[in-house]
Amino acid sequence: MDVGILDWLMQMADQHRPNDDVPTIVPVAFLARTSTEDRQDPTLAIPRQLDSVNVKLPPGFVIVAHFYDIESGRTLLDLRGQSDAYQAFDIPVPRDGSIADLLAEAQRPDRRFVAVVCESIERIARTTYYGTKIEHELEQAGVALLAADEGIDRDAVRPSGTGGPKNATSVLTRRVKQAISEWYVLQMLELSWKGFMQHTAQGWNIGKPPYGYTGERHPHPVKAKREEGITKHRLVRDPACGPVVTQIFAWRALERLSYQHIADRLNTDLDRYPPPVPVKRESYNTAIGAWTSTAVRDILNNPKYTGYMVWNRRKRSRPDRGVKGRVNPPSEWVWSPSVTHEPLTTRAYFDAGSPVGRYRQGSRSKASTNAHPKTKRSYRYRSYIKCDICSRRMFGKTRQRKTRADDTYYACVTKREHHKNEMWYEVHPPALTVNEDIVDTFVARFFNERVFGAHRLDYLEGPAEEPNRSGTEAMAAAYARQINDLDAANKNLILSLQQMTSSGDPEIDAQWRTGIQQQFADNAKRKQVLAAELQELAKVAQPKGAGTRELVDQLPHVDLNVLDLPDEKQRQLFDAFQLEIRYDRHLQRITLRVAVRAEMVDVISQAAAEATGKAPRRRQPQHNTEGADALASAPVGQTRSHVLRAPGRASTCVSGRPERVATPTQHPYPPPADMGIWFVLGLGHPNMISCTAGQAPSTEGA
């Protein structure tokens, strides 16, 4: 078919006609980000990213706006663009706003750009989800997101701003890069976490040394950091403040004092108990030159005082990422496997002091009244008495009487909206009370007879069991003979080494000396094993319950009615014994428990002496006063219970009243393992007393 010259020219013109969809000038926005101002230099990073983009821009692409931030790429999307860190630097790139400003302008019909260009896709975000979300929002607004390192295609941009069909390969490449970027960050965090764990295991301290310690500086093992003056720190006991920490833990664990009560004691002698100096802030300094409840709480909650290095107790606040600071639960703490510095308290004291806050939460440790202006009185057993059904602390209340004195009660009230999901809610009465006069009767008798009474050892559980002394003594004698033989053998080896004469062969002489040294070491190790076995045998030889009885018999022997003491002395005595009172409404029973610790015997003796005005009497330890002979020797008029079970009917029962003494069973709330000795006094009818007794697992306290 013949084609005219004019038709041919028109066909050629159509084939070489420029694409009307691609404008001559393509306005784009530049987007950049650098992570932190302390580890990177924004004055270099931002211009470098701009140069990388300019090199890759096709002809006709013009940057009309510059958006950049100095913030982490893991910041929450809602918080992106709120950092003002850029103001601290003289960055030679004009700034039109943050990423938040860019996204806002992209939604406007009069936006200045049709595409956004960055150096690399991870500059948008280090989290894949945030990066793809920003990309999706721009696409929905008709703005293409381009990365210089991926190559910029002119066909990816249309006059309307909408991009053409996505290229499958380019999408795959971008997603892989985003995944690698997020993996890199997570890997660095994981390696950093493991590095801090090793740092903790080796005993290096992070941050300011806690009160009671000083930081002992050591050169950094890395040469580059050592040349920069960076050091590492170990904790060393402060001779002035270290004993204060030990005293604080003793008061907390043994006397169950509140934070404020401990602070008040410390403030009575600031020379002996110097207050801590807080970390200085840029805008303020919280030092007040005295102890506060917060300072005491920080000490009691710091496990580093046990001698172990502990890390990850707190989560650092990161407002730029929407992360709030908080105290991590103990299950997330990282402990060193062994003691790394001198402890200022024991692990038992630390564990014993921690639950006290929950025990006394909302209750004062002093006998003074509440600071509320309408408060008229204080209650004797405040914070000591609990409901045995729900284990909640009972509160005091007073009933007004016109014809006689007011009645004081302790009550436990339930509320459906708060407690309906508790297991005990169905069996708990809506409101139960117990009269303080009834509790007074048992507390007075309990302390007078079972704690300070002459026959208190009669209440302990069972007689002391005598071990088989014949076999034990024979084994102990055999161990002692072996230890003496080993001592004699080592003396002979030392004498032989001193009198050694050379054989003329240096190699033979060296072997002979090595053999003597090896034999000496073997004998020494064998002696250590025998000494340990002999020590364990001595523990077995002690009568069962001997330690318990000796500890109880160290208590003063006085005729004391605790109800006659001033309120402050009463609470001091109750705290020293860690008194706990439980009221069981169903069984009509009151259970009293006290802990006897060796550390508190002197405090108790002093309190008893001040209360009675005379020196307390002490008995010699007795180990065989149980049984019928001991009960027969009890003073007339005193009710004695069997050492293993309560009597079926007590002698103080009022005639005509029904018998309601509960069958002695194991109590559902056993004493804590760190208690010393505990006693129980049960209540049947208000006018009927029955007694039971028991022994805690440990007799030496924390």
Short mmCIF file of N, CA and C in Angstrom, two decimals, residues 468-597:
data_model
loop_
_atom_site.label_atom_id
_atom_site.label_comp_id
_atom_site.label_asym_id
_atom_site.label_seq_id
_atom_site.Cartn_x
_atom_site.Cartn_y
_atom_site.Cartn_z
N ASN A 468 20.42 -40.04 119.57
CA ASN A 468 21.18 -41.22 119.96
C ASN A 468 22.62 -40.80 120.21
N ARG A 469 22.93 -40.45 121.46
CA ARG A 469 24.22 -39.86 121.76
C ARG A 469 25.37 -40.85 121.63
N SER A 470 25.12 -42.12 121.91
CA SER A 470 26.22 -43.08 121.86
C SER A 470 26.81 -43.18 120.46
N GLY A 471 25.95 -43.36 119.44
CA GLY A 471 26.45 -43.45 118.07
C GLY A 471 27.03 -42.15 117.57
N THR A 472 26.40 -41.04 117.96
CA THR A 472 26.88 -39.74 117.51
C THR A 472 28.24 -39.42 118.10
N GLU A 473 28.41 -39.69 119.38
CA GLU A 473 29.69 -39.39 120.02
C GLU A 473 30.80 -40.25 119.45
N ALA A 474 30.50 -41.51 119.09
CA ALA A 474 31.51 -42.38 118.51
C ALA A 474 31.97 -41.87 117.14
N MET A 475 31.01 -41.44 116.33
CA MET A 475 31.37 -40.90 115.02
C MET A 475 32.17 -39.61 115.15
N ALA A 476 31.78 -38.76 116.09
CA ALA A 476 32.52 -37.51 116.29
C ALA A 476 33.94 -37.79 116.74
N ALA A 477 34.14 -38.77 117.61
CA ALA A 477 35.49 -39.11 118.06
C ALA A 477 36.34 -39.65 116.90
N ALA A 478 35.69 -40.44 116.02
CA ALA A 478 36.42 -40.98 114.86
C ALA A 478 36.86 -39.85 113.92
N TYR A 479 35.96 -38.90 113.69
CA TYR A 479 36.31 -37.77 112.83
C TYR A 479 37.45 -36.96 113.45
N ALA A 480 37.39 -36.74 114.77
CA ALA A 480 38.43 -35.97 115.44
C ALA A 480 39.78 -36.66 115.34
N ARG A 481 39.80 -38.01 115.48
CA ARG A 481 41.07 -38.74 115.36
C ARG A 481 41.65 -38.61 113.95
N GLN A 482 40.78 -38.70 112.93
CA GLN A 482 41.27 -38.57 111.56
C GLN A 482 41.84 -37.18 111.30
N ILE A 483 41.21 -36.16 111.86
CA ILE A 483 41.71 -34.80 111.68
C ILE A 483 43.07 -34.64 112.34
N ASN A 484 43.24 -35.21 113.54
CA ASN A 484 44.53 -35.14 114.24
C ASN A 484 45.61 -35.87 113.45
N ASP A 485 45.26 -37.04 112.88
CA ASP A 485 46.24 -37.79 112.08
C ASP A 485 46.68 -37.00 110.85
N LEU A 486 45.73 -36.30 110.21
CA LEU A 486 46.08 -35.50 109.04
C LEU A 486 46.97 -34.33 109.42
N ASP A 487 46.71 -33.71 110.58
CA ASP A 487 47.58 -32.62 111.04
C ASP A 487 48.99 -33.12 111.28
N ALA A 488 49.09 -34.30 111.91
CA ALA A 488 50.42 -34.86 112.17
C ALA A 488 51.14 -35.21 110.87
N ALA A 489 50.40 -35.75 109.89
CA ALA A 489 51.02 -36.10 108.61
C ALA A 489 51.54 -34.86 107.89
N ASN A 490 50.79 -33.79 107.90
CA ASN A 490 51.24 -32.57 107.24
C ASN A 490 52.45 -31.96 107.94
N LYS A 491 52.51 -32.06 109.27
CA LYS A 491 53.70 -31.57 109.98
C LYS A 491 54.94 -32.36 109.58
N ASN A 492 54.78 -33.68 109.41
CA ASN A 492 55.92 -34.51 108.99
C ASN A 492 56.36 -34.16 107.57
N LEU A 493 55.38 -33.86 106.70
CA LEU A 493 55.74 -33.48 105.33
C LEU A 493 56.53 -32.18 105.31
N ILE A 494 56.11 -31.22 106.13
CA ILE A 494 56.84 -29.94 106.20
C ILE A 494 58.25 -30.17 106.74
N LEU A 495 58.37 -31.04 107.76
CA LEU A 495 59.69 -31.33 108.33
C LEU A 495 60.58 -32.01 107.30
N SER A 496 60.02 -32.93 106.52
CA SER A 496 60.80 -33.62 105.49
C SER A 496 61.28 -32.65 104.43
N LEU A 497 60.41 -31.69 104.07
CA LEU A 497 60.81 -30.71 103.06
C LEU A 497 61.92 -29.81 103.58
N GLN A 498 61.85 -29.47 104.88
CA GLN A 498 62.89 -28.62 105.45
C GLN A 498 64.23 -29.34 105.54
N GLN A 499 64.21 -30.66 105.79
CA GLN A 499 65.43 -31.44 105.95
C GLN A 499 65.87 -32.12 104.66
N MET A 500 65.31 -31.71 103.56
CA MET A 500 65.60 -32.34 102.27
C MET A 500 67.07 -32.14 101.90
N THR A 501 67.68 -33.22 101.40
CA THR A 501 69.05 -33.18 100.87
C THR A 501 68.98 -33.51 99.39
N SER A 502 69.76 -32.81 98.61
CA SER A 502 69.72 -32.98 97.17
C SER A 502 70.25 -34.35 96.77
N SER A 503 69.60 -34.93 95.77
CA SER A 503 70.03 -36.23 95.21
C SER A 503 71.07 -36.06 94.11
N GLY A 504 71.33 -34.85 93.74
CA GLY A 504 72.27 -34.59 92.67
C GLY A 504 71.63 -34.45 91.31
N ASP A 505 70.36 -34.85 91.22
CA ASP A 505 69.63 -34.73 89.95
C ASP A 505 68.52 -33.69 90.15
N PRO A 506 68.63 -32.50 89.52
CA PRO A 506 67.60 -31.46 89.73
C PRO A 506 66.20 -31.92 89.35
N GLU A 507 66.08 -32.75 88.34
CA GLU A 507 64.75 -33.20 87.92
C GLU A 507 64.12 -34.09 88.98
N ILE A 508 64.92 -34.98 89.57
CA ILE A 508 64.40 -35.86 90.63
C ILE A 508 64.02 -35.04 91.86
N ASP A 509 64.86 -34.06 92.22
CA ASP A 509 64.56 -33.21 93.37
C ASP A 509 63.25 -32.44 93.16
N ALA A 510 63.03 -31.95 91.93
CA ALA A 510 61.79 -31.21 91.65
C ALA A 510 60.57 -32.11 91.75
N GLN A 511 60.71 -33.36 91.25
CA GLN A 511 59.59 -34.31 91.35
C GLN A 511 59.29 -34.64 92.81
N TRP A 512 60.36 -34.75 93.63
CA TRP A 512 60.16 -35.08 95.05
C TRP A 512 59.43 -33.94 95.77
N ARG A 513 59.83 -32.69 95.50
CA ARG A 513 59.15 -31.55 96.13
C ARG A 513 57.69 -31.45 95.65
N THR A 514 57.47 -31.71 94.37
CA THR A 514 56.10 -31.66 93.85
C THR A 514 55.23 -32.72 94.49
N GLY A 515 55.80 -33.90 94.71
CA GLY A 515 55.03 -34.97 95.36
C GLY A 515 54.65 -34.62 96.78
N ILE A 516 55.58 -33.99 97.51
CA ILE A 516 55.28 -33.58 98.89
C ILE A 516 54.18 -32.52 98.90
N GLN A 517 54.27 -31.56 98.01
CA GLN A 517 53.25 -30.51 97.94
C GLN A 517 51.88 -31.08 97.60
N GLN A 518 51.85 -32.06 96.68
CA GLN A 518 50.57 -32.66 96.30
C GLN A 518 49.96 -33.43 97.46
N GLN A 519 50.82 -34.18 98.19
CA GLN A 519 50.32 -34.93 99.35
C GLN A 519 49.81 -33.99 100.43
N PHE A 520 50.50 -32.87 100.63
CA PHE A 520 50.07 -31.88 101.62
C PHE A 520 48.70 -31.32 101.23
N ALA A 521 48.52 -31.00 99.94
CA ALA A 521 47.23 -30.45 99.49
C ALA A 521 46.11 -31.46 99.65
N ASP A 522 46.37 -32.73 99.35
CA ASP A 522 45.34 -33.77 99.51
C ASP A 522 44.94 -33.91 100.97
N ASN A 523 45.90 -33.87 101.87
CA ASN A 523 45.58 -33.98 103.29
C ASN A 523 44.75 -32.78 103.77
N ALA A 524 45.11 -31.58 103.27
CA ALA A 524 44.37 -30.38 103.68
C ALA A 524 42.92 -30.44 103.21
N LYS A 525 42.71 -30.90 101.96
CA LYS A 525 41.34 -31.03 101.44
C LYS A 525 40.55 -32.06 102.25
N ARG A 526 41.18 -33.17 102.56
CA ARG A 526 40.50 -34.21 103.35
C ARG A 526 40.13 -33.69 104.74
N LYS A 527 41.01 -32.87 105.31
CA LYS A 527 40.73 -32.29 106.62
C LYS A 527 39.51 -31.36 106.55
N GLN A 528 39.40 -30.56 105.47
CA GLN A 528 38.25 -29.68 105.32
C GLN A 528 36.95 -30.46 105.24
N VAL A 529 36.96 -31.58 104.50
CA VAL A 529 35.75 -32.41 104.39
C VAL A 529 35.37 -32.98 105.74
N LEU A 530 36.36 -33.49 106.50
CA LEU A 530 36.07 -34.06 107.81
C LEU A 530 35.56 -32.99 108.78
N ALA A 531 36.13 -31.79 108.72
CA ALA A 531 35.67 -30.72 109.61
C ALA A 531 34.22 -30.34 109.31
N ALA A 532 33.85 -30.31 108.02
CA ALA A 532 32.47 -30.00 107.66
C ALA A 532 31.52 -31.09 108.15
N GLU A 533 31.93 -32.35 107.99
CA GLU A 533 31.09 -33.45 108.47
C GLU A 533 30.95 -33.42 109.99
N LEU A 534 32.03 -33.06 110.68
CA LEU A 534 31.97 -32.96 112.14
C LEU A 534 31.03 -31.84 112.58
N GLN A 535 31.03 -30.74 111.82
CA GLN A 535 30.13 -29.63 112.14
C GLN A 535 28.67 -30.03 111.94
N GLU A 536 28.38 -30.72 110.84
CA GLU A 536 27.01 -31.20 110.62
C GLU A 536 26.60 -32.19 111.68
N LEU A 537 27.53 -33.02 112.12
CA LEU A 537 27.21 -33.99 113.17
C LEU A 537 26.88 -33.30 114.48
N ALA A 538 27.56 -32.17 114.74
CA ALA A 538 27.26 -31.41 115.96
C ALA A 538 25.85 -30.82 115.91
N LYS A 539 25.42 -30.41 114.71
CA LYS A 539 24.06 -29.89 114.58
C LYS A 539 23.04 -30.99 114.83
N VAL A 540 23.30 -32.19 114.31
CA VAL A 540 22.38 -33.31 114.51
C VAL A 540 22.30 -33.69 115.97
N ALA A 541 23.43 -33.55 116.68
CA ALA A 541 23.47 -33.94 118.09
C ALA A 541 22.64 -33.03 118.97
N GLN A 542 22.30 -31.83 118.49
CA GLN A 542 21.48 -30.93 119.29
C GLN A 542 20.06 -31.49 119.42
N PRO A 543 19.48 -31.42 120.59
CA PRO A 543 18.09 -31.91 120.76
C PRO A 543 17.14 -31.13 119.87
N LYS A 544 16.16 -31.82 119.32
CA LYS A 544 15.17 -31.18 118.47
C LYS A 544 14.41 -30.13 119.27
N GLY A 545 14.39 -28.92 118.75
CA GLY A 545 13.70 -27.83 119.43
C GLY A 545 14.54 -27.12 120.46
N ALA A 546 15.82 -27.53 120.60
CA ALA A 546 16.66 -26.88 121.60
C ALA A 546 16.88 -25.42 121.26
N GLY A 547 17.15 -25.12 119.98
CA GLY A 547 17.34 -23.74 119.59
C GLY A 547 16.10 -22.91 119.82
N THR A 548 14.94 -23.51 119.56
CA THR A 548 13.68 -22.81 119.77
C THR A 548 13.49 -22.46 121.24
N ARG A 549 13.72 -23.42 122.07
CA ARG A 549 13.49 -23.20 123.50
C ARG A 549 14.50 -22.21 124.08
N GLU A 550 15.73 -22.28 123.64
CA GLU A 550 16.74 -21.34 124.14
C GLU A 550 16.40 -19.91 123.72
N LEU A 551 15.91 -19.76 122.48
CA LEU A 551 15.57 -18.42 122.02
C LEU A 551 14.39 -17.86 122.80
N VAL A 552 13.38 -18.69 123.05
CA VAL A 552 12.21 -18.23 123.81
C VAL A 552 12.61 -17.89 125.24
N ASP A 553 13.52 -18.68 125.81
CA ASP A 553 13.88 -18.45 127.20
C ASP A 553 14.79 -17.24 127.38
N GLN A 554 15.25 -16.65 126.29
CA GLN A 554 16.01 -15.41 126.39
C GLN A 554 15.10 -14.21 126.64
N LEU A 555 13.79 -14.39 126.42
CA LEU A 555 12.86 -13.30 126.67
C LEU A 555 12.79 -13.00 128.16
N PRO A 556 12.55 -11.75 128.52
CA PRO A 556 12.46 -11.42 129.95
C PRO A 556 11.25 -12.08 130.60
N HIS A 557 11.38 -12.36 131.87
CA HIS A 557 10.29 -12.95 132.66
C HIS A 557 9.74 -11.85 133.57
N VAL A 558 8.59 -11.30 133.20
CA VAL A 558 8.00 -10.21 133.97
C VAL A 558 6.49 -10.44 134.07
N ASP A 559 5.91 -9.82 135.07
CA ASP A 559 4.46 -9.81 135.22
C ASP A 559 3.97 -8.50 134.61
N LEU A 560 3.52 -8.57 133.35
CA LEU A 560 3.26 -7.36 132.59
C LEU A 560 1.90 -7.44 131.92
N ASN A 561 1.11 -6.39 132.09
CA ASN A 561 -0.15 -6.24 131.37
C ASN A 561 0.07 -5.20 130.28
N VAL A 562 0.13 -5.65 129.05
CA VAL A 562 0.46 -4.74 127.94
C VAL A 562 -0.59 -3.65 127.78
N LEU A 563 -1.80 -3.88 128.29
CA LEU A 563 -2.85 -2.88 128.14
C LEU A 563 -2.60 -1.65 129.03
N ASP A 564 -1.74 -1.81 130.03
CA ASP A 564 -1.44 -0.69 130.91
C ASP A 564 -0.34 0.22 130.35
N LEU A 565 0.30 -0.19 129.28
CA LEU A 565 1.38 0.59 128.71
C LEU A 565 0.83 1.79 127.94
N PRO A 566 1.59 2.86 127.81
CA PRO A 566 1.18 3.97 126.93
C PRO A 566 1.04 3.48 125.49
N ASP A 567 0.26 4.21 124.73
CA ASP A 567 -0.01 3.77 123.36
C ASP A 567 1.27 3.59 122.55
N GLU A 568 2.21 4.52 122.69
CA GLU A 568 3.44 4.42 121.91
C GLU A 568 4.25 3.20 122.33
N LYS A 569 4.30 2.89 123.63
CA LYS A 569 5.02 1.70 124.10
C LYS A 569 4.32 0.42 123.65
N GLN A 570 3.01 0.45 123.63
CA GLN A 570 2.28 -0.73 123.14
C GLN A 570 2.66 -1.05 121.71
N ARG A 571 2.61 -0.05 120.85
CA ARG A 571 2.93 -0.29 119.45
C ARG A 571 4.39 -0.69 119.27
N GLN A 572 5.27 -0.13 120.09
CA GLN A 572 6.67 -0.52 120.01
C GLN A 572 6.84 -2.00 120.36
N LEU A 573 6.11 -2.45 121.36
CA LEU A 573 6.18 -3.86 121.75
C LEU A 573 5.53 -4.74 120.69
N PHE A 574 4.37 -4.35 120.18
CA PHE A 574 3.70 -5.14 119.14
C PHE A 574 4.56 -5.25 117.89
N ASP A 575 5.22 -4.15 117.53
CA ASP A 575 6.07 -4.18 116.35
C ASP A 575 7.30 -5.05 116.56
N ALA A 576 7.83 -5.01 117.77
CA ALA A 576 9.01 -5.84 118.05
C ALA A 576 8.69 -7.32 117.91
N PHE A 577 7.48 -7.70 118.26
CA PHE A 577 7.05 -9.10 118.13
C PHE A 577 6.36 -9.38 116.80
N GLN A 578 6.18 -8.36 115.96
CA GLN A 578 5.48 -8.52 114.70
C GLN A 578 4.10 -9.18 114.93
N LEU A 579 3.37 -8.58 115.82
CA LEU A 579 2.07 -9.12 116.21
C LEU A 579 1.12 -9.17 115.02
N GLU A 580 0.41 -10.26 114.91
CA GLU A 580 -0.64 -10.41 113.90
C GLU A 580 -1.85 -11.06 114.55
N ILE A 581 -3.00 -10.42 114.40
CA ILE A 581 -4.26 -10.91 114.98
C ILE A 581 -5.22 -11.20 113.84
N ARG A 582 -5.79 -12.38 113.84
CA ARG A 582 -6.78 -12.76 112.81
C ARG A 582 -8.09 -13.17 113.49
N TYR A 583 -9.17 -12.65 112.93
CA TYR A 583 -10.50 -12.94 113.46
C TYR A 583 -11.28 -13.75 112.44
N ASP A 584 -11.71 -14.94 112.88
CA ASP A 584 -12.50 -15.84 112.03
C ASP A 584 -13.94 -15.81 112.52
N ARG A 585 -14.80 -15.20 111.72
CA ARG A 585 -16.20 -15.05 112.12
C ARG A 585 -16.92 -16.40 112.15
N HIS A 586 -16.63 -17.28 111.20
CA HIS A 586 -17.34 -18.56 111.11
C HIS A 586 -17.03 -19.45 112.31
N LEU A 587 -15.76 -19.51 112.70
CA LEU A 587 -15.37 -20.36 113.83
C LEU A 587 -15.40 -19.61 115.15
N GLN A 588 -15.72 -18.31 115.09
CA GLN A 588 -15.69 -17.48 116.30
C GLN A 588 -14.36 -17.66 117.03
N ARG A 589 -13.29 -17.42 116.29
CA ARG A 589 -11.96 -17.67 116.82
C ARG A 589 -11.05 -16.49 116.51
N ILE A 590 -10.23 -16.14 117.51
CA ILE A 590 -9.20 -15.14 117.33
C ILE A 590 -7.85 -15.85 117.40
N THR A 591 -7.00 -15.60 116.43
CA THR A 591 -5.67 -16.19 116.38
C THR A 591 -4.63 -15.10 116.51
N LEU A 592 -3.72 -15.27 117.45
CA LEU A 592 -2.64 -14.30 117.66
C LEU A 592 -1.32 -14.97 117.32
N ARG A 593 -0.48 -14.23 116.62
CA ARG A 593 0.84 -14.74 116.26
C ARG A 593 1.88 -13.67 116.56
N VAL A 594 3.01 -14.11 117.07
CA VAL A 594 4.14 -13.22 117.27
C VAL A 594 5.39 -13.92 116.78
N ALA A 595 6.37 -13.14 116.38
CA ALA A 595 7.66 -13.66 115.94
C ALA A 595 8.72 -13.28 116.96
N VAL A 596 9.52 -14.23 117.35
CA VAL A 596 10.61 -13.99 118.29
C VAL A 596 11.92 -14.12 117.53
N ARG A 597 12.64 -13.04 117.44
CA ARG A 597 13.92 -13.03 116.74
C ARG A 597 15.03 -12.75 117.74
#
